[in-house]
C-alpha positions as a printed NumPy array, in Angstrom:
array([[134.551,   2.738, -26.75 ],
       [131.833,   3.135, -24.28 ],
       [130.213,   5.288, -26.935],
       [130.278,   2.913, -29.459],
       [128.095,  -0.115, -27.778],
       [124.868,   1.58 , -28.875],
       [125.837,   1.654, -32.489],
       [127.216,  -1.911, -32.291],
       [123.979,  -3.072, -30.549],
       [121.833,  -1.283, -33.56 ],
       [123.81 ,  -3.361, -36.012],
       [122.72 ,  -6.968, -35.012],
       [120.186,  -8.93 , -37.046],
       [116.515,  -8.898, -36.202],
       [116.512, -12.465, -36.709],
       [118.248, -13.024, -33.612],
       [115.656, -11.086, -31.423],
       [113.076, -12.921, -32.948],
       [115.279, -15.901, -31.573],
       [115.605, -14.773, -28.146],
       [111.352, -13.557, -28.228],
       [110.551, -16.918, -28.65 ],
       [113.164, -18.645, -25.824],
       [111.253, -16.134, -23.819],
       [107.752, -17.052, -24.624],
       [108.949, -21.157, -24.693],
       [110.585, -19.935, -20.669],
       [107.143, -18.142, -20.088],
       [105.335, -21.439, -21.047],
       [107.172, -23.893, -18.876],
       [107.49 , -22.175, -15.535],
       [104.205, -19.947, -15.844],
       [101.151, -21.68 , -17.713],
       [102.22 , -25.765, -17.812],
       [102.586, -25.466, -13.799],
       [ 99.263, -23.77 , -13.282],
       [ 97.209, -25.482, -16.37 ],
       [ 98.554, -28.611, -14.336],
       [ 97.52 , -27.129, -10.676],
       [ 94.062, -26.472, -12.449],
       [ 93.578, -30.244, -13.662],
       [ 94.49 , -31.209, -10.469],
       [ 91.797, -29.374,  -8.821],
       [ 89.307, -30.719, -11.065],
       [ 90.192, -33.909, -10.287],
       [ 90.037, -33.337,  -6.433],
       [ 86.35 , -32.006,  -7.145],
       [ 85.08 , -34.699,  -9.194],
       [ 86.703, -37.5  ,  -6.507],
       [ 85.016, -36.228,  -3.672],
       [ 82.713, -38.61 ,  -1.876],
       [ 80.732, -38.445,   1.335],
       [ 82.851, -39.276,   4.778],
       [ 85.702, -37.418,   2.759],
       [ 87.173, -34.56 ,   4.951],
       [ 88.054, -31.186,   3.372],
       [ 89.379, -28.045,   3.768],
       [ 87.51 , -24.606,   1.861],
       [ 89.382, -21.884,   0.391],
       [ 88.561, -19.52 ,   3.556],
       [ 89.872, -22.745,   5.695],
       [ 86.889, -24.312,   6.646],
       [ 87.812, -27.683,   8.272],
       [ 84.561, -30.188,   7.697],
       [ 83.65 , -33.837,   6.369],
       [ 81.138, -34.034,   3.45 ],
       [ 77.385, -35.505,   4.139],
       [ 75.849, -35.034,   0.533],
       [ 77.709, -34.167,  -2.485],
       [ 75.204, -32.924,  -5.496],
       [ 76.58 , -31.626,  -9.166],
       [ 78.139, -28.082,  -8.112],
       [ 77.307, -28.388,  -4.321],
       [ 78.508, -30.197,  -1.498],
       [ 77.316, -30.188,   2.182],
       [ 79.363, -30.228,   5.159],
       [ 79.292, -30.912,   8.633],
       [ 81.847, -28.743,  10.403],
       [ 80.33 , -29.687,  13.898],
       [ 77.69 , -31.747,  16.053],
       [ 74.379, -30.895,  13.721],
       [ 76.557, -27.85 ,  11.822],
       [ 76.096, -28.157,   8.251],
       [ 77.023, -25.731,   5.639],
       [ 76.466, -26.171,   2.198],
       [ 79.256, -24.727,  -0.412],
       [ 79.879, -24.76 ,  -3.747],
       [ 82.528, -27.564,  -5.392],
       [ 84.935, -24.952,  -6.698],
       [ 84.574, -23.784,  -2.856],
       [ 86.642, -26.786,  -1.706],
       [ 90.88 , -26.192,  -1.774],
       [ 92.019, -30.029,  -0.242],
       [ 91.619, -32.97 ,   1.219],
       [ 92.327, -32.364,   4.58 ],
       [ 94.804, -35.472,   4.769],
       [ 96.797, -33.693,   1.874],
       [ 96.92 , -30.785,   3.855],
       [ 98.904, -32.971,   6.652],
       [100.655, -34.799,   3.54 ],
       [102.439, -30.959,   2.908],
       [103.377, -29.892,   6.337],
       [105.058, -33.048,   6.914],
       [106.763, -32.711,   3.756],
       [107.568, -29.144,   4.463],
       [108.849, -29.889,   8.235],
       [111.587, -32.599,   6.938],
       [113.258, -29.771,   4.103]])
């Protein structure tokens, strides 16, 4: 009986194989590609909305307040009279956004 299983499986229609592959691609799209695109869109929107005075966190974990904004860079004040220039792509999130995420994790 177990020896007949591979023979039975090989008699399946190739159409069912392609249907399963198509369904697998749809699942990959909705669970992997689409959320990644949404996250990239949100990050782009955040970087475009940065203004002077916004408190941000860099991808390296450095906290600072935006002092100056140019096309591709921002000047952050990380301490009194300590200013560092970063690429906008190095900014991870708004500091208030981080606090909101921490509260959400603590409540769940």
